[in-house]
Amino acid sequence: MGPGKISMENSLGLKTESETDPLLPASGFASSSSSSNASSAEPSPLIKDDKFFGLSGQDEVLYAGYGGCDFNDVELRMIRAEERRVKEKELVMKLDCWLLPCLVVIYIMNYIDRTAITSARLKGLEHDLHLTDLQFDTVLAALYVSFIPAQIISNMILNRVSRPSFYISCCVILWGLTSACTAVTRNYHDIMLCRIFIGIPEAAFYPGAVFLLSRWYTRKELAFRSAILYFGSLISNAFGSLIAAGILANMEGQLGLSAWRWLFIIEGFVTIVVGVGSMYILPDYPNNTEWLTLEERKLACLRLTEDGGEADKDRSTDSAFRGLIAAISDYKVWIFAVMMFTQLLGLSFTNFFPTLTASLGFSTTISLLLAAPPWIFAAVGSLFNARHADRTGERFFHLSTPWIGTMIGFVIALVTADTGARYVSMFLMAGGKIGFALTLVWVSNVVPRPPAKRAAAIGVVNGLGNLGSLVGAFAWKKVWGPLYHPSMWISLIALMCTTLLAILMRSILIKENKKLDEKENEPLERSERERIQEAATLEGISFREAAARKKGFRYLY
């Protein structure tokens, strides 16, 4: 036996050697149990392979360690190395089949409920409620008064609750109920209250859903899954218009109610049903999702620990408030927030898309039908774009290329009044959402640990960024129609700024990776050693292997 090695038998009777680290006491090798049970814990097998934990040779095995999950049992769960890929593939497929469809359906209802007001506008909402053009724009903007701050607070809460499935589902039910209440509004003040209150539960969903995905998928799986999530938003823009067209065309006068009131009643009721069903389908976190086996939960934790270089778990000192302070102290988070602001201002035409298609000169029903194909194009494009982004690990060009297409669309609409050309420009404009689908994914990649900081960062970026939507609500004035040239100039300039900020972020991350390369052989700082040792302890691996994994982390740009 060489110097610095200790030979012992693990709980399965397999002899292993554990390397001691000069930075740690001799008793400090990893254990699969918590510190309170350290005295009774068995040592873990030494990692002897770059890909798998365990013993080399014919008996090579993999320990699916705790990776941030707290379990009462301390028995080592051994998975043969050759079975690892199969079991991991089965786990990801199970998540894809349960988590993603549920989130997509919720997101469809989220956008349908939020944008129903623009469809209702075409069937007399302004007239019935006696709204002026300025009042209608204010009603649109009112949602963001509550929506923006609530996103930050909600994500901080989401990271602390043990059952995100219950939390998100309750928010879905609440916004469905509030949306249905819009049907009984009688004046400007009534609908203002509905819009303000609907913003609070709706704020929980998108940043919360991205954070939930980041608790289950690795960095190179996250872009495609987030695009599938955002697919729900884009499809809702398409089929939401089709559903609205059907309701508005056939429900006028039923039970003495206007068609636009039926629009809110029907869509709100469907949302409530979706919210109730999602309570039983959405997962919680890897350590407490009941429809996964214990082995699957441990493997889910291990995957994320390997991906981020440390356990995907908050320390006892990582409170929600500390996570927020850490997020707002990181200048990269502020660059992302400004980039999100200018991007959403540039894409603010989304809420006015039925108005834009109506400007082509067709009937209400035809205008709503014409609004669907551009969003179907954007939805399909977002999946292909994100899939390629995951395979390559590249971020900047996958975000900026669709923005450039949108800017070209604005230019086409600015230089011609031809109906065909303007409709083509709407496809390019809608394509800008292809890049938007990856924005919070990039934030999650750049701020991977701890979860408290990541949750706050996602909330801050998406929350403050939605100020762009607030400003954008006043950028598409009815008096600027039917061509809306001033609105398009505002959006075009905003997307130019977005692209410049993305270039800045890319250059920053390239420099950060170079610094990580230079620090590869430098001694670790004390705080870094503590986090690495914690990850090693939670996973049941050696400190050296955990340190090597941490040093191998690089930012995706």
XYZ file of C-alpha atoms in Angstrom:
557
model
C 0.000 0.000 0.000
C 1.397 3.377 -1.023
C 1.840 6.358 1.285
C -1.213 8.505 1.956
C -3.659 5.601 1.384
C -5.881 3.766 3.835
C -7.257 0.313 3.118
C -10.695 -0.505 4.500
C -13.747 -2.636 3.832
C -16.992 -1.020 2.853
C -20.446 -2.210 3.884
C -20.539 -4.676 1.007
C -17.306 -6.293 2.065
C -15.321 -4.844 -0.846
C -11.830 -3.679 -0.019
C -11.099 -0.157 -1.134
C -8.343 2.373 -0.838
C -9.117 5.953 0.031
C -6.650 8.715 -0.672
C -6.112 11.253 2.039
C -5.754 14.865 1.029
C -3.074 17.090 2.545
C -5.665 19.836 2.941
C -7.879 17.616 5.122
C -7.449 15.616 8.308
C -6.852 11.899 7.916
C -10.392 11.151 9.014
C -11.926 13.436 6.439
C -12.691 11.043 3.598
C -16.166 11.055 2.115
C -19.089 9.417 3.760
C -22.523 8.638 2.442
C -24.236 9.820 5.588
C -24.790 13.179 7.138
C -22.307 14.601 9.626
C -24.544 13.602 12.517
C -24.061 9.938 11.551
C -20.413 10.247 10.621
C -19.242 7.911 13.334
C -21.268 5.018 11.950
C -20.818 5.734 8.260
C -18.957 3.411 5.953
C -16.315 4.839 3.592
C -17.117 4.994 -0.096
C -15.224 3.265 -2.888
C -12.338 5.207 -4.327
C -12.973 6.614 -7.791
C -10.625 4.903 -10.195
C -12.254 5.795 -13.499
C -12.812 9.165 -15.165
C -16.446 8.342 -15.918
C -17.613 6.059 -13.150
C -17.252 5.686 -9.399
C -16.263 2.381 -7.824
C -13.921 -0.500 -8.436
C -12.032 -1.059 -11.663
C -12.063 -4.222 -13.702
C -14.808 -6.794 -13.965
C -16.422 -5.755 -10.691
C -16.553 -2.051 -11.534
C -19.566 -0.458 -9.868
C -21.117 2.942 -9.542
C -22.350 4.483 -6.349
C -25.339 6.745 -7.021
C -24.516 9.048 -4.130
C -26.610 11.486 -2.240
C -25.585 14.552 -4.299
C -27.475 16.979 -2.090
C -30.391 14.713 -1.162
C -30.987 13.791 2.467
C -32.079 10.196 3.032
C -32.530 8.337 6.279
C -30.971 5.104 5.092
C -27.183 4.838 4.925
C -26.970 1.624 2.914
C -24.838 2.104 -0.188
C -26.841 1.704 -3.403
C -24.542 0.152 -5.953
C -25.259 0.289 -9.675
C -23.038 -1.519 -12.102
C -21.176 0.896 -14.344
C -22.512 -0.636 -17.523
C -26.060 -0.054 -16.265
C -25.516 3.632 -15.491
C -26.273 4.963 -18.960
C -29.371 2.799 -19.279
C -30.750 3.844 -15.902
C -29.992 7.508 -16.544
C -31.700 7.362 -19.927
C -34.755 5.780 -18.328
C -34.829 8.504 -15.674
C -34.624 11.336 -18.215
C -37.312 9.700 -20.353
C -39.620 9.409 -17.347
C -39.095 13.097 -16.564
C -39.685 14.017 -20.202
C -42.945 12.080 -20.263
C -44.375 13.529 -17.031
C -42.771 16.874 -16.256
C -42.556 18.455 -19.713
C -46.107 17.808 -21.019
C -47.596 19.120 -17.787
C -45.528 22.324 -17.906
C -46.321 22.828 -21.594
C -50.087 22.582 -20.987
C -49.827 25.009 -18.060
C -47.812 27.460 -20.166
C -50.391 27.276 -22.941
C -53.077 28.299 -20.462
C -50.774 30.928 -18.949
C -50.397 32.794 -22.220
C -53.960 32.220 -23.380
C -55.296 33.749 -20.156
C -52.831 36.620 -20.244
C -53.389 37.582 -23.881
C -57.144 36.882 -24.074
C -57.733 40.577 -23.507
C -56.209 41.499 -26.888
C -58.515 39.044 -28.650
C -61.489 40.296 -26.634
C -60.635 43.796 -27.828
C -61.622 42.781 -31.345
C -65.129 41.841 -30.185
C -66.235 44.869 -28.212
C -64.435 44.786 -24.853
C -63.354 48.436 -25.141
C -66.855 49.531 -26.113
C -68.664 47.566 -23.381
C -66.329 48.775 -20.617
C -66.157 52.336 -22.029
C -62.347 52.307 -22.303
C -60.278 54.904 -24.113
C -57.166 53.865 -26.045
C -54.948 55.094 -23.183
C -57.020 53.202 -20.628
C -56.747 49.987 -22.645
C -52.953 50.363 -22.824
C -52.909 50.999 -19.075
C -54.974 47.866 -18.461
C -52.416 45.843 -20.432
C -49.555 47.388 -18.446
C -51.309 46.920 -15.078
C -50.504 43.207 -15.060
C -46.791 43.990 -14.806
C -47.267 46.155 -11.690
C -47.694 42.950 -9.672
C -46.124 40.524 -12.150
C -42.602 41.974 -11.982
C -41.921 42.091 -8.204
C -43.866 38.882 -7.614
C -41.511 36.908 -9.890
C -38.493 37.631 -7.704
C -40.335 36.861 -4.466
C -41.993 33.760 -5.906
C -38.737 32.160 -7.055
C -37.179 32.783 -3.646
C -40.172 31.044 -2.053
C -40.082 28.204 -4.596
C -36.509 27.314 -3.664
C -37.516 27.010 0.001
C -40.764 25.043 -0.277
C -40.532 21.265 -0.292
C -43.443 20.738 -2.689
C -43.159 22.931 -5.785
C -45.865 20.801 -7.416
C -48.433 22.052 -4.896
C -47.158 25.644 -4.975
C -47.199 25.985 -8.775
C -50.557 24.199 -9.105
C -52.222 26.514 -6.572
C -50.937 29.507 -8.530
C -52.425 28.040 -11.732
C -55.827 27.637 -10.057
C -55.713 31.197 -8.726
C -54.943 32.804 -12.066
C -57.638 30.706 -13.775
C -60.147 31.935 -11.209
C -59.026 35.556 -11.639
C -59.202 35.254 -15.421
C -62.772 33.958 -15.191
C -63.667 36.907 -12.960
C -62.721 39.245 -15.814
C -65.996 38.180 -17.453
C -68.032 40.047 -14.828
C -66.156 43.355 -15.027
C -68.281 46.406 -15.796
C -65.845 49.288 -16.075
C -62.231 50.427 -16.179
C -61.624 50.006 -12.437
C -62.991 46.441 -12.374
C -60.766 45.196 -15.169
C -57.754 47.032 -13.714
C -58.141 45.101 -10.464
C -58.420 41.799 -12.337
C -55.270 42.510 -14.339
C -53.286 43.481 -11.254
C -54.366 40.412 -9.281
C -53.823 37.967 -12.141
C -50.191 39.097 -12.331
C -49.384 37.722 -8.850
C -50.109 33.995 -9.441
C -48.982 34.129 -13.084
C -45.596 35.468 -11.934
C -44.849 32.144 -10.268
C -44.924 30.087 -13.422
C -42.290 30.815 -16.075
C -39.248 31.634 -13.902
C -40.409 28.953 -11.476
C -40.726 26.381 -14.246
C -37.225 27.151 -15.565
C -35.837 26.823 -12.040
C -37.678 23.521 -11.567
C -36.206 22.223 -14.827
C -32.734 23.259 -13.649
C -33.220 21.053 -10.571
C -33.684 17.997 -12.796
C -31.740 18.473 -16.048
C -28.030 19.028 -16.696
C -26.715 22.135 -18.430
C -26.548 20.413 -21.805
C -30.068 19.030 -21.455
C -31.668 22.224 -20.205
C -31.867 24.277 -23.418
C -33.979 21.734 -25.318
C -36.276 21.117 -22.347
C -36.721 24.839 -21.776
C -37.531 25.224 -25.479
C -40.173 22.503 -25.131
C -41.567 24.491 -22.207
C -41.554 27.706 -24.216
C -43.125 25.769 -27.079
C -46.292 25.943 -24.969
C -46.150 29.730 -24.985
C -45.634 29.948 -28.732
C -48.318 27.391 -29.489
C -50.691 29.300 -27.224
C -50.117 32.372 -29.375
C -51.128 30.282 -32.385
C -53.956 28.136 -31.062
C -55.027 30.728 -28.515
C -56.043 32.870 -31.456
C -57.844 29.928 -33.065
C -59.698 29.120 -29.831
C -60.550 32.783 -29.388
C -61.825 32.951 -32.966
C -64.155 30.008 -32.345
C -65.501 31.368 -29.062
C -65.915 34.918 -30.313
C -67.649 33.751 -33.497
C -70.141 31.384 -31.853
C -70.861 32.513 -28.287
C -72.211 36.021 -28.862
C -75.459 36.492 -26.905
C -75.435 33.032 -25.277
C -77.231 33.336 -21.910
C -77.326 37.061 -22.550
C -73.523 37.462 -22.376
C -71.176 39.019 -24.897
C -68.792 36.663 -26.694
C -65.736 38.285 -25.121
C -67.107 37.513 -21.643
C -67.517 33.841 -22.627
C -63.890 33.893 -23.742
C -62.709 34.628 -20.185
C -65.184 32.228 -18.575
C -64.269 29.232 -20.743
C -60.507 29.776 -20.712
C -60.500 30.464 -16.955
C -62.452 27.267 -16.200
C -60.090 25.146 -18.324
C -57.104 26.669 -16.487
C -58.589 25.714 -13.100
C -59.011 22.104 -14.268
C -55.399 22.037 -15.506
C -54.199 23.393 -12.152
C -55.970 20.669 -10.182
C -54.578 17.945 -12.445
C -51.005 19.272 -12.254
C -50.917 18.674 -8.478
C -50.738 14.950 -9.184
C -48.385 15.083 -12.177
C -45.667 17.656 -11.482
C -42.597 16.369 -9.615
C -41.171 18.043 -6.549
C -37.383 17.894 -6.069
C -35.054 14.902 -6.616
C -35.030 14.069 -2.905
C -38.813 13.905 -2.367
C -40.622 13.085 -5.618
C -42.838 10.164 -4.693
C -43.359 8.714 -8.176
C -39.621 8.047 -8.523
C -37.865 5.123 -6.857
C -35.192 5.770 -4.236
C -32.528 4.689 -6.714
C -33.856 7.111 -9.355
C -33.907 9.975 -6.867
C -30.294 9.375 -5.892
C -29.253 9.138 -9.517
C -31.079 12.408 -10.274
C -29.075 14.128 -7.527
C -25.798 12.637 -8.704
C -26.271 13.799 -12.296
C -26.583 17.422 -11.236
C -23.629 17.206 -8.858
C -21.443 15.865 -11.632
C -22.678 18.535 -14.020
C -22.056 21.542 -11.759
C -18.935 20.356 -9.999
C -20.650 20.506 -6.605
C -23.855 19.370 -4.985
C -27.023 21.101 -6.168
C -27.953 21.916 -2.601
C -28.007 25.001 -0.421
C -25.835 25.043 2.659
C -27.394 25.915 5.999
C -26.184 29.505 5.499
C -27.695 29.810 1.991
C -31.020 31.390 2.924
C -33.403 32.876 0.369
C -32.281 36.373 1.378
C -28.580 35.478 1.057
C -29.337 33.991 -2.344
C -30.938 37.263 -3.412
C -27.977 39.288 -2.119
C -25.559 36.987 -3.953
C -27.579 37.344 -7.165
C -27.825 41.136 -7.136
C -24.129 41.375 -6.198
C -23.162 39.548 -9.398
C -22.731 42.064 -12.230
C -23.483 39.364 -14.802
C -27.020 39.095 -13.417
C -27.564 42.816 -14.074
C -26.284 42.514 -17.637
C -28.758 39.696 -18.186
C -31.550 41.772 -16.596
C -30.934 44.738 -18.929
C -30.624 42.338 -21.863
C -33.976 40.802 -20.936
C -35.528 44.282 -20.640
C -34.447 45.385 -24.119
C -35.348 41.987 -25.571
C -38.904 42.039 -24.210
C -39.306 45.640 -25.333
C -38.158 44.564 -28.793
C -40.611 41.650 -28.746
C -43.489 43.621 -27.190
C -45.520 43.192 -30.394
C -46.496 39.745 -29.046
C -49.426 41.069 -27.019
C -50.600 43.072 -30.029
C -50.209 40.387 -32.680
C -53.968 40.026 -33.385
C -54.029 43.812 -33.828
C -51.151 43.586 -36.325
C -52.807 40.853 -38.375
C -56.093 42.822 -38.270
C -54.196 45.719 -39.878
C -53.866 43.576 -43.027
C -57.514 44.428 -43.752
C -59.363 41.125 -43.211
C -62.342 40.242 -40.981
C -61.938 39.483 -37.250
C -62.079 35.719 -37.744
C -59.622 35.747 -40.666
C -57.275 38.049 -38.741
C -57.197 35.656 -35.785
C -56.595 32.704 -38.113
C -53.714 34.554 -39.799
C -52.109 35.056 -36.372
C -51.541 31.305 -35.953
C -48.972 30.281 -38.675
C -46.178 32.686 -37.592
C -46.292 31.284 -34.064
C -46.304 27.691 -35.306
C -43.168 28.564 -37.286
C -41.566 30.054 -34.159
C -42.582 27.092 -31.987
C -41.051 24.479 -34.308
C -37.976 26.634 -34.888
C -37.372 26.991 -31.148
C -37.166 23.196 -30.737
C -34.616 22.738 -33.525
C -32.586 25.728 -32.327
C -32.486 24.535 -28.712
C -31.663 20.959 -29.691
C -28.637 22.182 -31.606
C -27.677 24.493 -28.731
C -27.607 21.512 -26.349
C -25.537 19.395 -28.704
C -22.937 22.117 -29.249
C -23.056 23.805 -25.845
C -23.109 27.149 -27.698
C -25.409 29.916 -26.490
C -24.749 33.352 -28.069
C -25.395 32.586 -31.742
C -28.458 30.490 -30.923
C -29.965 33.529 -29.193
C -28.780 36.344 -31.452
C -29.528 34.822 -34.879
C -33.327 34.824 -34.318
C -33.109 38.430 -33.058
C -31.386 39.427 -36.281
C -34.220 37.765 -38.207
C -36.753 39.810 -36.238
C -34.867 43.013 -37.004
C -34.983 42.117 -40.703
C -38.734 41.592 -40.327
C -39.119 45.090 -38.889
C -37.113 46.557 -41.761
C -39.359 44.816 -44.326
C -42.481 46.134 -42.608
C -40.971 49.638 -42.466
C -40.100 49.869 -46.155
C -43.250 48.405 -47.729
C -47.025 48.469 -47.243
C -47.569 45.388 -49.432
C -49.882 42.928 -47.665
C -47.891 39.820 -48.624
C -44.552 41.299 -47.600
C -45.936 42.519 -44.297
C -47.313 39.054 -43.528
C -43.913 37.502 -44.286
C -42.341 40.060 -41.934
C -44.658 38.798 -39.174
C -43.085 35.335 -39.473
C -39.650 36.882 -38.976
C -40.900 38.991 -36.087
C -42.404 35.962 -34.331
C -39.098 34.138 -34.891
C -37.472 36.437 -32.330
C -39.105 34.305 -29.639
C -36.834 31.439 -30.730
C -33.943 33.285 -29.106
C -35.973 34.353 -26.091
C -36.630 30.690 -25.241
C -32.931 30.265 -24.338
C -32.355 33.468 -22.353
C -33.135 32.109 -18.875
C -31.319 28.899 -19.802
C -28.168 30.977 -20.316
C -28.759 32.642 -16.934
C -29.071 29.229 -15.271
C -25.851 28.066 -16.981
C -23.915 31.133 -15.836
C -25.253 31.062 -12.239
C -25.349 27.303 -11.528
C -24.712 27.153 -7.758
C -25.979 27.456 -5.089
C -29.667 26.921 -5.904
C -30.684 29.884 -3.701
C -28.618 32.227 -5.865
C -29.758 30.589 -9.106
C -33.430 30.857 -8.140
C -33.038 34.525 -7.190
C -31.038 35.293 -10.349
C -33.701 33.784 -12.596
C -36.384 35.750 -10.738
C -34.431 39.018 -10.897
C -33.606 38.700 -14.596
C -37.095 37.711 -15.672
C -38.806 40.048 -13.216
C -36.847 43.213 -13.992
C -36.693 42.222 -17.645
C -40.469 42.308 -17.824
C -40.266 46.060 -17.335
C -39.634 45.865 -21.086
C -43.089 44.384 -21.512
C -44.499 47.130 -19.305
C -42.922 49.836 -21.455
C -43.864 47.904 -24.579
C -47.539 48.046 -23.618
C -47.420 51.758 -24.494
C -45.200 51.342 -27.567
C -47.947 50.077 -29.891
C -50.398 52.962 -29.840
C -53.574 52.651 -31.851
C -52.996 56.099 -33.372
C -49.775 54.744 -34.947
C -51.741 52.086 -36.828
C -52.293 50.490 -39.179
C -48.586 50.363 -40.119
C -47.165 51.066 -36.621
C -43.862 52.423 -37.938
C -42.896 54.303 -34.722
C -43.550 51.117 -32.715
C -41.309 49.090 -35.023
C -38.489 51.621 -34.752
C -38.647 51.354 -30.961
C -38.541 47.560 -31.137
C -35.753 47.542 -33.735
C -33.483 49.766 -31.635
C -34.244 47.727 -28.519
C -33.177 44.468 -30.205
C -29.973 46.099 -31.436
C -29.154 46.904 -27.807
C -30.039 43.323 -26.815
C -27.581 41.934 -29.347
C -24.792 44.236 -28.143
C -25.359 43.151 -24.538
C -25.240 39.488 -25.578
C -21.910 40.147 -27.326
C -20.649 41.737 -24.083
C -21.765 38.735 -22.034
C -20.094 36.322 -24.430
C -16.784 38.186 -24.208
C -17.017 38.237 -20.385
C -17.580 34.477 -20.202
C -14.697 33.796 -22.577
C -12.420 35.778 -20.246
C -13.856 33.997 -17.205
C -13.076 30.605 -18.757
C -9.516 31.721 -19.489
C -9.130 32.664 -15.829
C -10.427 29.225 -14.827
C -7.850 27.663 -17.163
C -5.088 29.687 -15.500
C -6.294 28.737 -12.003
C -6.374 25.033 -12.855
C -3.197 24.283 -10.891
C -3.522 26.957 -8.203
C -4.370 26.033 -4.582
C -8.051 26.177 -3.717
C -9.395 28.919 -1.503
C -10.814 27.941 1.876
C -14.426 28.621 0.879
C -13.981 26.532 -2.277
C -12.480 23.664 -0.275
C -15.462 23.697 2.083
C -18.000 23.427 -0.738
C -15.973 20.730 -2.493
C -15.597 18.718 0.700
C -19.338 19.005 1.297
C -20.027 17.741 -2.227
C -17.574 14.873 -1.749
C -19.213 13.924 1.539
C -22.707 14.041 0.097
C -21.724 11.994 -2.947
C -19.559 9.476 -1.155
C -16.452 10.180 -3.254
C -12.919 11.353 -2.535
C -12.031 15.004 -2.065
C -9.561 14.852 -4.956
C -12.164 13.612 -7.411
C -14.657 16.265 -6.298
C -11.979 18.950 -6.638
C -11.038 17.740 -10.127
C -14.686 17.876 -11.180
C -15.093 21.375 -9.790
C -11.971 22.570 -11.596
C -13.310 21.094 -14.821
C -16.346 23.393 -14.768
C -16.525 25.993 -17.573
C -19.182 28.540 -18.551
C -21.243 27.943 -21.678
C -21.263 30.863 -24.085
